[in-house]
PDB file of C-alpha atoms in Angstrom:
ATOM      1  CA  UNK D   1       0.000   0.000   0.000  1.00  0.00           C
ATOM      2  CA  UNK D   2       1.160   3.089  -0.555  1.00  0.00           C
ATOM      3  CA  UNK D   3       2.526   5.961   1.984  1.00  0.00           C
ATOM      4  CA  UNK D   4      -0.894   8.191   0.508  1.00  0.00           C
ATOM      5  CA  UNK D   5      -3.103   5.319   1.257  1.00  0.00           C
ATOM      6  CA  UNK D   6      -1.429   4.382   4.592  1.00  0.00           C
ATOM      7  CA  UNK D   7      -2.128   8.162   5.710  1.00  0.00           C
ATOM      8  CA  UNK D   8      -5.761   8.067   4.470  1.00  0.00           C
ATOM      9  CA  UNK D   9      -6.172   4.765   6.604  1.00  0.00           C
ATOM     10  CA  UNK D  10      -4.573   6.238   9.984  1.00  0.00           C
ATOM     11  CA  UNK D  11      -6.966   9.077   9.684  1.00  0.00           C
ATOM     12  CA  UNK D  12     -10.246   7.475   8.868  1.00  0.00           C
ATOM     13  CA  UNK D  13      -9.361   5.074  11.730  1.00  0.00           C
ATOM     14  CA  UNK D  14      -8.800   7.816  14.405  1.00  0.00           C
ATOM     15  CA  UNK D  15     -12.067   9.182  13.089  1.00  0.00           C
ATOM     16  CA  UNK D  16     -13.709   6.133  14.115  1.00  0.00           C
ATOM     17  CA  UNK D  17     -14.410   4.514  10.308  1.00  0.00           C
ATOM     18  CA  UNK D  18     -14.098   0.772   9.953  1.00  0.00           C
ATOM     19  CA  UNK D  19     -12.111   0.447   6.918  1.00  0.00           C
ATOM     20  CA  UNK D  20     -11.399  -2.193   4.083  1.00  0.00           C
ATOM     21  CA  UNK D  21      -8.666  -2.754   1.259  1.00  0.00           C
ATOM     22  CA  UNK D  22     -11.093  -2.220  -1.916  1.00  0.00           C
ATOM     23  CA  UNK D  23     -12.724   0.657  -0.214  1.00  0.00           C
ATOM     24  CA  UNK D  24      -9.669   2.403   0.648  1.00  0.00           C
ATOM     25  CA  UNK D  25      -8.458   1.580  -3.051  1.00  0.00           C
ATOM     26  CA  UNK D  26     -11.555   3.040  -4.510  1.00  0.00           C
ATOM     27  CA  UNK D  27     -10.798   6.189  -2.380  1.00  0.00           C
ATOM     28  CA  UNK D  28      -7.733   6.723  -3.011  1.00  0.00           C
ATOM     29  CA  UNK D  29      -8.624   6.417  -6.453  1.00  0.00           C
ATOM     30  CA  UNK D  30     -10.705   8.923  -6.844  1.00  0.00           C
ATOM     31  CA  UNK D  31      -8.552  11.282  -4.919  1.00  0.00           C
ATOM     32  CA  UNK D  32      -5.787  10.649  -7.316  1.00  0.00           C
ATOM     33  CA  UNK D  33      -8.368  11.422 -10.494  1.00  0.00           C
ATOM     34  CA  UNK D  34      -9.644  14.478  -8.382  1.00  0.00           C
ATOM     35  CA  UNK D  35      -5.753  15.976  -8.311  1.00  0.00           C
ATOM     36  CA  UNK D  36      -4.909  14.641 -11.756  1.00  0.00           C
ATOM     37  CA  UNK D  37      -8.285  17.056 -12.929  1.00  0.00           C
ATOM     38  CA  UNK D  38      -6.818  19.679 -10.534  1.00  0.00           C
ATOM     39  CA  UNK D  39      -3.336  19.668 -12.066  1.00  0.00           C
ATOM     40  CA  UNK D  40      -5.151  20.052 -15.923  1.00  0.00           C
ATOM     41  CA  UNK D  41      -7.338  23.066 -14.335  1.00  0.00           C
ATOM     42  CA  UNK D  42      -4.602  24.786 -13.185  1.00  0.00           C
ATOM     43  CA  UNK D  43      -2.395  24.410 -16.508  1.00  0.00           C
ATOM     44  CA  UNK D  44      -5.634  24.898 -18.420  1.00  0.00           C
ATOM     45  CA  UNK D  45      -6.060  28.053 -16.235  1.00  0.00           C
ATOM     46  CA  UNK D  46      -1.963  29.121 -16.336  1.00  0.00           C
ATOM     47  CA  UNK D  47      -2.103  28.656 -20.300  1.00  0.00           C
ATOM     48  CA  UNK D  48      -5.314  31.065 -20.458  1.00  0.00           C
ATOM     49  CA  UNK D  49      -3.665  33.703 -18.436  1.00  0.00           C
ATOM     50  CA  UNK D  50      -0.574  33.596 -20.871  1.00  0.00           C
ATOM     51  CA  UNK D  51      -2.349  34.062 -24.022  1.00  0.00           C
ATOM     52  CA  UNK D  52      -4.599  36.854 -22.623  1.00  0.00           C
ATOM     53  CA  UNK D  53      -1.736  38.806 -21.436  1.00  0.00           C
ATOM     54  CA  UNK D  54       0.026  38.187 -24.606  1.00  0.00           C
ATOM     55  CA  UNK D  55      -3.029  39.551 -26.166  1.00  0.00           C
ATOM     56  CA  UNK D  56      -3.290  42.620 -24.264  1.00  0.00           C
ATOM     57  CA  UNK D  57       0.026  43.533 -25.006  1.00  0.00           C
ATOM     58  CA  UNK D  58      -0.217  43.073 -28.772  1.00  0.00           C
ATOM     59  CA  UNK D  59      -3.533  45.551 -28.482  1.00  0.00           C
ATOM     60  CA  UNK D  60      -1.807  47.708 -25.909  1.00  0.00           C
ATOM     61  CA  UNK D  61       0.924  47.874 -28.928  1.00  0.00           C
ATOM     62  CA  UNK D  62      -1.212  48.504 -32.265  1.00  0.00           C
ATOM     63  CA  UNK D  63      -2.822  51.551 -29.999  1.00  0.00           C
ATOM     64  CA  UNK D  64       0.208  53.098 -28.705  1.00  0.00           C
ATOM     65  CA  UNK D  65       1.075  53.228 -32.188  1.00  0.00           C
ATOM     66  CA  UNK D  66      -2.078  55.142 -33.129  1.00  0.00           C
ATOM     67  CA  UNK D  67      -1.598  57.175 -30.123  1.00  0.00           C
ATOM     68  CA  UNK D  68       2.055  58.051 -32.090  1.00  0.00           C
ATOM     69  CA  UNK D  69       0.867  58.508 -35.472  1.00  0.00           C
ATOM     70  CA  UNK D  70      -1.277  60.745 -33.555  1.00  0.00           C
ATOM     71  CA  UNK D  71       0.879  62.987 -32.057  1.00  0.00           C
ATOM     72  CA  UNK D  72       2.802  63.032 -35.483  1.00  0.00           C
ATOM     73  CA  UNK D  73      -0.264  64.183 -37.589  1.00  0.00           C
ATOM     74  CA  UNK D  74      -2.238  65.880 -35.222  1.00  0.00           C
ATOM     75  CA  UNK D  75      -5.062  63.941 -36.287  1.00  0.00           C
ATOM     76  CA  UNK D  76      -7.298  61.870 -33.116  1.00  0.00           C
ATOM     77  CA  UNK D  77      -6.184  58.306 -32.512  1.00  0.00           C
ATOM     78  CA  UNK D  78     -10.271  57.696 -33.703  1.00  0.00           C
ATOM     79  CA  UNK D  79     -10.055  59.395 -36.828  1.00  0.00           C
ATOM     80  CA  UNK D  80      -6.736  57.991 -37.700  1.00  0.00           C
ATOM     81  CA  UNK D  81      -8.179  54.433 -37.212  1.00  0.00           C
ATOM     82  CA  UNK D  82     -11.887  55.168 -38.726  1.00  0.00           C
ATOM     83  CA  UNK D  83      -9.984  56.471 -41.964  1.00  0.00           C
ATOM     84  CA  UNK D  84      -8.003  53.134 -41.560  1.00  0.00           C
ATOM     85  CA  UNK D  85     -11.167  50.426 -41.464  1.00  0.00           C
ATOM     86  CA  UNK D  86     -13.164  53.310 -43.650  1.00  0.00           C
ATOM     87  CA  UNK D  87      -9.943  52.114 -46.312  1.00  0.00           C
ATOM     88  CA  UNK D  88     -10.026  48.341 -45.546  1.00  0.00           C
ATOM     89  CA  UNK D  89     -13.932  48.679 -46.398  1.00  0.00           C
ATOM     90  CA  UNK D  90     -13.190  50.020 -50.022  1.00  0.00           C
ATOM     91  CA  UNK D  91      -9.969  48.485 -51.477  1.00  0.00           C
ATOM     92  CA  UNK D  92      -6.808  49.868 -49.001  1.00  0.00           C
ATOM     93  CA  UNK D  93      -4.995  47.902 -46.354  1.00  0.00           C
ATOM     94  CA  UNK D  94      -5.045  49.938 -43.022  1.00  0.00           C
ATOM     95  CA  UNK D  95      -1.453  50.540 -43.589  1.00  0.00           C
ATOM     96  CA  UNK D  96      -1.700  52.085 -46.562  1.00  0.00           C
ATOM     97  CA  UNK D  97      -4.261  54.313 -45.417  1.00  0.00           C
ATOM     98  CA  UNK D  98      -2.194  55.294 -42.470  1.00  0.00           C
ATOM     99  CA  UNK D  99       0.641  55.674 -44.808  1.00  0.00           C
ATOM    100  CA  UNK D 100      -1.563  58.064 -46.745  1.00  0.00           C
ATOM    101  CA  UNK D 101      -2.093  60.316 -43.847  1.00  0.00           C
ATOM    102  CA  UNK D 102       1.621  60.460 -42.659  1.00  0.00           C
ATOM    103  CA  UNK D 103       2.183  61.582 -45.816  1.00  0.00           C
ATOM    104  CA  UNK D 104       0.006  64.423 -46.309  1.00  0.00           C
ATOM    105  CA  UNK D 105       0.868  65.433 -42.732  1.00  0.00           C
ATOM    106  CA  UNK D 106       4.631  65.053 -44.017  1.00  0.00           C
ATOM    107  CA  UNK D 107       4.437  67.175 -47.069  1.00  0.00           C
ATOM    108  CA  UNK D 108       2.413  69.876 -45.357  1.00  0.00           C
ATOM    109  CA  UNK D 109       4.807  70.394 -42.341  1.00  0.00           C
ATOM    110  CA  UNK D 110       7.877  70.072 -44.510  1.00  0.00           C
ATOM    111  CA  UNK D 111       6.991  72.695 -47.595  1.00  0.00           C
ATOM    112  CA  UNK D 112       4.857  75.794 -46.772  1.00  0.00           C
ATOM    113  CA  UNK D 113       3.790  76.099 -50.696  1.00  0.00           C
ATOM    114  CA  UNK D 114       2.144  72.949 -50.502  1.00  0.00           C
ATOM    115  CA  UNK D 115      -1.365  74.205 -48.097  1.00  0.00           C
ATOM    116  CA  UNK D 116      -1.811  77.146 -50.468  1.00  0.00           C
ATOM    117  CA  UNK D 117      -1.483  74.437 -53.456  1.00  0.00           C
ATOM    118  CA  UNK D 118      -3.952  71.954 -51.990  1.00  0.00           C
ATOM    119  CA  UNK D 119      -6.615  75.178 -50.918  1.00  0.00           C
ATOM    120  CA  UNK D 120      -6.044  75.903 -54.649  1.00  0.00           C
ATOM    121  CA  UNK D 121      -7.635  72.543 -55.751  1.00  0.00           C
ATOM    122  CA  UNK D 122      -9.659  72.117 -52.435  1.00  0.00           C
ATOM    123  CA  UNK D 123     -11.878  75.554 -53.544  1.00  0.00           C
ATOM    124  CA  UNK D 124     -13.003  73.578 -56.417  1.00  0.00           C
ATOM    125  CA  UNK D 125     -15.287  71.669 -54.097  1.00  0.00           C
ATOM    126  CA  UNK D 126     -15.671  74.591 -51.606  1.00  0.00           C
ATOM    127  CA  UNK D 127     -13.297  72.623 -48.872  1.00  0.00           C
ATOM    128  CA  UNK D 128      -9.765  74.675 -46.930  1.00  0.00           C
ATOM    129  CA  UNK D 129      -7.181  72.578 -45.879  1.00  0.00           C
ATOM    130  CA  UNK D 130      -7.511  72.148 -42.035  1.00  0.00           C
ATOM    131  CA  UNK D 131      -5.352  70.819 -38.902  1.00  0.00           C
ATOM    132  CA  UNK D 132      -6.445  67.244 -39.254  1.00  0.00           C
ATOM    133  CA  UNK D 133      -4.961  65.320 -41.981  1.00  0.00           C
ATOM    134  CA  UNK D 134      -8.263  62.767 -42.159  1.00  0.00           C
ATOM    135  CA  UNK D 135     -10.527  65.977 -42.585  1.00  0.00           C
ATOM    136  CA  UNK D 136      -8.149  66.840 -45.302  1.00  0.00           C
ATOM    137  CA  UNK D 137      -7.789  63.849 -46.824  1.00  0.00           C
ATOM    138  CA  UNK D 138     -11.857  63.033 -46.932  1.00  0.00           C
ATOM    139  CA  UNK D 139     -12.136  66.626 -48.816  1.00  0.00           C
ATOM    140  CA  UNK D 140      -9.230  65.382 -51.059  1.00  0.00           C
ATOM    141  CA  UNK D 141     -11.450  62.764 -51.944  1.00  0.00           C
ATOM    142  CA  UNK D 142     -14.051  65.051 -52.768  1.00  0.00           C
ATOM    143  CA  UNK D 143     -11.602  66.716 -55.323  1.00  0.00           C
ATOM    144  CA  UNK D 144     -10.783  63.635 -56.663  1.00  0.00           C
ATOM    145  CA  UNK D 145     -14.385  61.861 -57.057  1.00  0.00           C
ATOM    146  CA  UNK D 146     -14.849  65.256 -59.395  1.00  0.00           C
ATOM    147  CA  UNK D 147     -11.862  65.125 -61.237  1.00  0.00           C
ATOM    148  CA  UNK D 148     -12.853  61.419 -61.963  1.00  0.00           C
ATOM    149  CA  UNK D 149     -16.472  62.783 -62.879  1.00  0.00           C
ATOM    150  CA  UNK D 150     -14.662  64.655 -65.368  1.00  0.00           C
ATOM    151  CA  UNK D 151     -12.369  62.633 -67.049  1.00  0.00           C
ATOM    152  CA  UNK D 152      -9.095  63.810 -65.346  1.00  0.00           C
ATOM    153  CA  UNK D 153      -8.046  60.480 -63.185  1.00  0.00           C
ATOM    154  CA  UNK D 154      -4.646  61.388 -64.318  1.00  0.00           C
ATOM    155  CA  UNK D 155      -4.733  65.082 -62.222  1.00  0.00           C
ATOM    156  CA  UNK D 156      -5.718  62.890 -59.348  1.00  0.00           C
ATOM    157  CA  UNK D 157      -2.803  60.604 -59.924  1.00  0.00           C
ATOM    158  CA  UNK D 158      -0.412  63.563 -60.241  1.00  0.00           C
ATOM    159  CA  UNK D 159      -1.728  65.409 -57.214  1.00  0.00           C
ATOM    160  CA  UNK D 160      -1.831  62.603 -54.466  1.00  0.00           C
ATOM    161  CA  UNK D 161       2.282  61.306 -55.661  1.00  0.00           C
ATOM    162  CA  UNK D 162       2.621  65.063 -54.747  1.00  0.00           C
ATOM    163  CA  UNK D 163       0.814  65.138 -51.559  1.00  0.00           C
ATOM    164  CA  UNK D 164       2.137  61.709 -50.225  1.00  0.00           C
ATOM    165  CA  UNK D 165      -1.122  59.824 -50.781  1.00  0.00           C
ATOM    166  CA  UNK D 166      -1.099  56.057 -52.094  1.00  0.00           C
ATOM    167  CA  UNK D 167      -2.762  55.222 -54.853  1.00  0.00           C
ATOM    168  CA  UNK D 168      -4.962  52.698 -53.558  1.00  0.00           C
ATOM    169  CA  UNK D 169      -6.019  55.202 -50.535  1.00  0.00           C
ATOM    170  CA  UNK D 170      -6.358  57.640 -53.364  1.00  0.00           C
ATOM    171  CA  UNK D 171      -8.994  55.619 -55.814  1.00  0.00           C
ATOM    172  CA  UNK D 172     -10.630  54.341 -51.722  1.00  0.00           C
ATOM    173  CA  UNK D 173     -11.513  57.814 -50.927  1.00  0.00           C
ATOM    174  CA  UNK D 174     -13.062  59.093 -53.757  1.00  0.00           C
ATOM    175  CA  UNK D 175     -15.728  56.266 -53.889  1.00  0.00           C
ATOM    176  CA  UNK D 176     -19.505  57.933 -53.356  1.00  0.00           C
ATOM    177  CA  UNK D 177     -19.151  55.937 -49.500  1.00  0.00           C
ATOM    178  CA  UNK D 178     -16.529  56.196 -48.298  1.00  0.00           C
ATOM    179  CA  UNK D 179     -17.549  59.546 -46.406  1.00  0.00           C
ATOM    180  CA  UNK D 180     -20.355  58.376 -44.638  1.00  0.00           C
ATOM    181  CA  UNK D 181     -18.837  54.820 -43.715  1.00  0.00           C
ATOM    182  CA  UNK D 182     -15.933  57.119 -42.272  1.00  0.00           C
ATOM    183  CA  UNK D 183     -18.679  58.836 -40.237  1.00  0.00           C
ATOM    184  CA  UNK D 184     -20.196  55.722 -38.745  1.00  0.00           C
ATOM    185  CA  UNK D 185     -17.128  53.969 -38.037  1.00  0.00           C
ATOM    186  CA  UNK D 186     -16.000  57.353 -35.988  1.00  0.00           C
ATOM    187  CA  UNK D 187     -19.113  57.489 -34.334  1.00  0.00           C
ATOM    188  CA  UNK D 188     -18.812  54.015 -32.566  1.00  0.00           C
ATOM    189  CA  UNK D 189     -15.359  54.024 -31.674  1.00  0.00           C
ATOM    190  CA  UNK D 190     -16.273  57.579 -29.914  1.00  0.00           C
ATOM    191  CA  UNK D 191     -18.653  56.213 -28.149  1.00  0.00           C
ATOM    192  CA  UNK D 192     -16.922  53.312 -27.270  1.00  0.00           C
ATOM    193  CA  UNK D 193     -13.824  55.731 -25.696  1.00  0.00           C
ATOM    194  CA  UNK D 194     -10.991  54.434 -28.251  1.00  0.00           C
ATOM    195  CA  UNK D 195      -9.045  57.991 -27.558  1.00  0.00           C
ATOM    196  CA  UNK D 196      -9.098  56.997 -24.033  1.00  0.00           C
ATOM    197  CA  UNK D 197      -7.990  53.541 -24.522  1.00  0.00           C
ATOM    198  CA  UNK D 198      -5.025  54.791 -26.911  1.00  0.00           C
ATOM    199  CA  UNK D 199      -3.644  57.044 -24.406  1.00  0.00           C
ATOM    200  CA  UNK D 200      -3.973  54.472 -21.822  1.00  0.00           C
ATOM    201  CA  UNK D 201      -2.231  51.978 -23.669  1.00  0.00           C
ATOM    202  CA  UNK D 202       0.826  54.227 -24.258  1.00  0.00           C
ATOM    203  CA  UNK D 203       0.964  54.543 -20.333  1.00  0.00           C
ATOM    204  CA  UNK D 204       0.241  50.789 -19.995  1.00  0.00           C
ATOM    205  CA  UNK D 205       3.442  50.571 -22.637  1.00  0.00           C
ATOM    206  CA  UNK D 206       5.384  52.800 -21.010  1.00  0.00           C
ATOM    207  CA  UNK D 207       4.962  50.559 -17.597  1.00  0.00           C
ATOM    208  CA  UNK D 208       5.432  47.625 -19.667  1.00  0.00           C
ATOM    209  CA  UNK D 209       8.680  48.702 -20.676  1.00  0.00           C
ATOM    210  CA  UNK D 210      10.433  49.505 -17.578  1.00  0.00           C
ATOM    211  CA  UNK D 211       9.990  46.760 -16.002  1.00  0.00           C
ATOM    212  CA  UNK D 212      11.509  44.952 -18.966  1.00  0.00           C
ATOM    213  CA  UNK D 213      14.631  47.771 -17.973  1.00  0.00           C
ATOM    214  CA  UNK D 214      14.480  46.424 -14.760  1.00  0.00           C
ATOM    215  CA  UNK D 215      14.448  42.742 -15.724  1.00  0.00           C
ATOM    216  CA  UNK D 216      17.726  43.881 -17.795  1.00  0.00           C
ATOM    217  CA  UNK D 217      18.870  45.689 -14.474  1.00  0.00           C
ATOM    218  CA  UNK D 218      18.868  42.453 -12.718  1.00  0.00           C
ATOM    219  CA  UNK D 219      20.154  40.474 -15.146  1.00  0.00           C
ATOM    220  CA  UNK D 220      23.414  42.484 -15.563  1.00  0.00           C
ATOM    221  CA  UNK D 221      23.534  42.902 -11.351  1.00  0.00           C
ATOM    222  CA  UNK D 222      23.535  39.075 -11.151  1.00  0.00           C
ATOM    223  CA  UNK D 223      26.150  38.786 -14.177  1.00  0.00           C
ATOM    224  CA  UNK D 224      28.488  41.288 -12.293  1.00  0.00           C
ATOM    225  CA  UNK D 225      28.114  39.130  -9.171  1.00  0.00           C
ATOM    226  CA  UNK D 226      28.527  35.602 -11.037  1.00  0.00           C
ATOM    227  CA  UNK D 227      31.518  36.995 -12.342  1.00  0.00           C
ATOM    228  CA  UNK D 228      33.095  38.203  -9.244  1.00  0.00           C
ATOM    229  CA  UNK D 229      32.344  35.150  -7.655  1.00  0.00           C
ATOM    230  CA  UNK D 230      33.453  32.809 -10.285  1.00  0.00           C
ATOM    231  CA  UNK D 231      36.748  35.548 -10.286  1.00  0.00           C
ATOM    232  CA  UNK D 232      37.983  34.644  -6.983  1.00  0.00           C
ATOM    233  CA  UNK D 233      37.679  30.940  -7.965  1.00  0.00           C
ATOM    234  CA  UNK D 234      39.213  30.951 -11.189  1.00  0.00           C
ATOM    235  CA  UNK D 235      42.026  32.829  -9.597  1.00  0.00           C
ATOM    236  CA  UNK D 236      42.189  30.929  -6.591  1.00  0.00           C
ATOM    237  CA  UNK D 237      42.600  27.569  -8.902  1.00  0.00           C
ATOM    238  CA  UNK D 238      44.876  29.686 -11.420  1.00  0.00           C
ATOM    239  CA  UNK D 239      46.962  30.531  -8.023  1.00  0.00           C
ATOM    240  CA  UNK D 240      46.930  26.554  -6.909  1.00  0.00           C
ATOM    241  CA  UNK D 241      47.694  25.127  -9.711  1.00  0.00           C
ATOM    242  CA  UNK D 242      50.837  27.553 -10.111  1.00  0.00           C
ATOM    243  CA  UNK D 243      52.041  26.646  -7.583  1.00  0.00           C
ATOM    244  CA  UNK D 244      51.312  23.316  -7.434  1.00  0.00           C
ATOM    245  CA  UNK D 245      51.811  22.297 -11.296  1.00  0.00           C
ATOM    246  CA  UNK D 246      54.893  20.547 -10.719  1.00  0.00           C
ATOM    247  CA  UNK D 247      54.220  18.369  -8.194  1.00  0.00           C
ATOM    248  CA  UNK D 248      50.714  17.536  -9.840  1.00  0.00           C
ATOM    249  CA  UNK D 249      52.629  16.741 -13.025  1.00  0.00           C
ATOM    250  CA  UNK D 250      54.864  14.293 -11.375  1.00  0.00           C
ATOM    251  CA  UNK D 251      51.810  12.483  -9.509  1.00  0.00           C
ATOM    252  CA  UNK D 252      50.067  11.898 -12.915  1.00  0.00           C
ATOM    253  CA  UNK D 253      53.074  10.901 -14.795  1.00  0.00           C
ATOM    254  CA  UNK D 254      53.875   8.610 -11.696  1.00  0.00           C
ATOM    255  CA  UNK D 255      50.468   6.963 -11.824  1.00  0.00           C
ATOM    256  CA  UNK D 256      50.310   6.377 -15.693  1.00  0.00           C
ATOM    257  CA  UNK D 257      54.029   5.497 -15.697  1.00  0.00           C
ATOM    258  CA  UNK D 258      52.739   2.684 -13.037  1.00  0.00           C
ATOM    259  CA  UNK D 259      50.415   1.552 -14.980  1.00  0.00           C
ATOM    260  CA  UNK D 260      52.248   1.318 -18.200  1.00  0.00           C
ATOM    261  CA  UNK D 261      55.158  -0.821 -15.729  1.00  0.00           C
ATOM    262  CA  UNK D 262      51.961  -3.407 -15.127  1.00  0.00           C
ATOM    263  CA  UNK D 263      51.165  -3.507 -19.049  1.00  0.00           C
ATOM    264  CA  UNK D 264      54.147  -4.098 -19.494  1.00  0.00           C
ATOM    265  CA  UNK D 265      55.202  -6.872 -17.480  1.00  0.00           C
ATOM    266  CA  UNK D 266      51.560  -8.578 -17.937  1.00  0.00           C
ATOM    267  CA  UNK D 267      52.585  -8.350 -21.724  1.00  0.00           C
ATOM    268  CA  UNK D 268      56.143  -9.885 -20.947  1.00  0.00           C
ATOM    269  CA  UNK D 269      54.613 -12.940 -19.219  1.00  0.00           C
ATOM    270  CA  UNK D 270      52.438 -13.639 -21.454  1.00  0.00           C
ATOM    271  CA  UNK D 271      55.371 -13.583 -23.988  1.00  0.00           C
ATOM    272  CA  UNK D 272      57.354 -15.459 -22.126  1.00  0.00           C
ATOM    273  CA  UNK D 273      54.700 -18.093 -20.935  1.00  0.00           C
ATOM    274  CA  UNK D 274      52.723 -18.207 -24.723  1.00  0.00           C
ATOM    275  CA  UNK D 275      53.533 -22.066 -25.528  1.00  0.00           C
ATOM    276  CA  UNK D 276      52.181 -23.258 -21.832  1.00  0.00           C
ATOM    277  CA  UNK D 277      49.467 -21.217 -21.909  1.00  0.00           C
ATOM    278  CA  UNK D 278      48.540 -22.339 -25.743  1.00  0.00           C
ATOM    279  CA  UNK D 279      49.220 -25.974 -24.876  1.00  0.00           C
ATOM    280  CA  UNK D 280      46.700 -25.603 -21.502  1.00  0.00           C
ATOM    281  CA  UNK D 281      43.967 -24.201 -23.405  1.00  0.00           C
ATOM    282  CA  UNK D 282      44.557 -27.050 -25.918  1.00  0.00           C
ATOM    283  CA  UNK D 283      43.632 -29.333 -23.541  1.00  0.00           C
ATOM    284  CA  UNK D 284      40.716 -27.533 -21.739  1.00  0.00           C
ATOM    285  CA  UNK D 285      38.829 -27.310 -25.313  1.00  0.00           C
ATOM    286  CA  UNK D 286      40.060 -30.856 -25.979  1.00  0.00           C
ATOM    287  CA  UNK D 287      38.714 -32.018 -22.839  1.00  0.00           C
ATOM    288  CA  UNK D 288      35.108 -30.239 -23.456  1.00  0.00           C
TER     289      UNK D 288
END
């Protein structure tokens, strides 16, 4: 029986209960399939927890970087992603759509000329050019639904290479739609507090990330220590075996130099003693 089993027995005897072999077996049976079912719960459970925090921190990570292509553009971290599933709903990738706006926020900050060129073309469909890049770039597609209306794609073509908009984003917002789906999108993720959650996950981020400094911290402080430690012993050994090299040379050449003496002499008998020994075994076999 085993130790569990003897334990189980001892108790439910103090407590009085009249006990038998198969009983006990049965009990400690199902004890054993209770834990086993335990054991899976708790790696079920441990295996859950991993992939949800790996989860959070791959959304945490998408929004901080909405929260950055915010700050760059000066656009909301909900516009910049409405314009981005407003895209993936007629023909862009949300990267190229976010590429788009980077781009028009680039050329605007970088050359002066270029707001007075694109208020040139916006007037055409009585839009300015404005702080946010996604306002901009929904009255771009304005522009460009007309020019299309009127048989100048190529203008459209020229203008957005200019203005640092991809062509996919380009032909995606001037499609009769595309405005209003913009407009719905926005309105749920404002409701839902998405500007709130991108700022948060920056800070979350932020957290995240020093305590991965920390974990580097550590690392190195217990590296540094290792290596002192393991210092002194190296040199201690380095020390011993300087001044000790000799002698230790000797023992081990004594020792194998012994046991090369025994070869040798076992080999010399048997040289010496080969016809007796040949003759014996002769026999033996002969014998058997």
């Amino acid at each position: 029986m085993s130790e569990e089993a003897n334990i189980i027995k001892e108790f439910l005897v103090a407590l009085g209960f009249t006990t038998d072999e198969p009983a006990l077996k049965r009990f400690q049976t199902g004890i054993d399939r209770a834990t086993k079912s335990a054991e899976r719960l708790a790696e079920a459970v441990t295996a859950t927890a991993v992939s949800v925090a790996y989860g959070v921190a791959r959304m945490a990570g998408d929004l901080e970087s909405l929260y950055f292509a915010s700050v760059r553009t000066g656009a909301s971290a909900t516009h910049l992603r409405a314009f981005a599933r407003a895209a993936q709903d007629f023909g862009a990738t949300s990267g190229e759509a976010m590429s788009s706006v980077e781009g028009l926020a680039r050329a605007i900050r970088n050359n002066p000329g270029v707001t007075g060129q694109i208020n040139g073309w916006l007037s055409n469909v009585g839009k300015s050019v404005g702080s946010d890049p996604v306002e901009n770039l929904k009255n771009i597609g304005l522009l460009f639904a007309q020019n299309t209306r009127n048989g100048n794609q190529y203008l459209n073509t020229q203008l957005a290479q200019m203005w640092g908009i991809d062509e996919k984003t380009m032909l995606a917002i001037q499609q009769p739609g595309f405005g209003a789906d913009f407009g719905s999108i926005d309105e749920r993720l404002k409701r839902a507090g998405f500007g709130d959650a991108a700022r948060q996950a920056h800070a979350f981020m932020m957290s995240l990330r020093k305590l991965g400094d920390q974990l580097v911290v550590l690392g190195v402080q217990i590296q540094n220590t290792l290596q002192q430690k393991l210092g002194i012993s190296v040199n201690a050994l380095t020390g011993w075996l300087r001044k000790n090299g000799p002698w230790l040379a000797s023992e081990i050449t004594n020792i194998v130099g012994q046991m090369l003496d025994d070869f040798n002499r076992l080999v010399l008998w048997f040289a010496a003693h080969g016809p007796q020994i040949k003759s014996t075994l002769k026999s033996v076999f002969g014998g058997i």
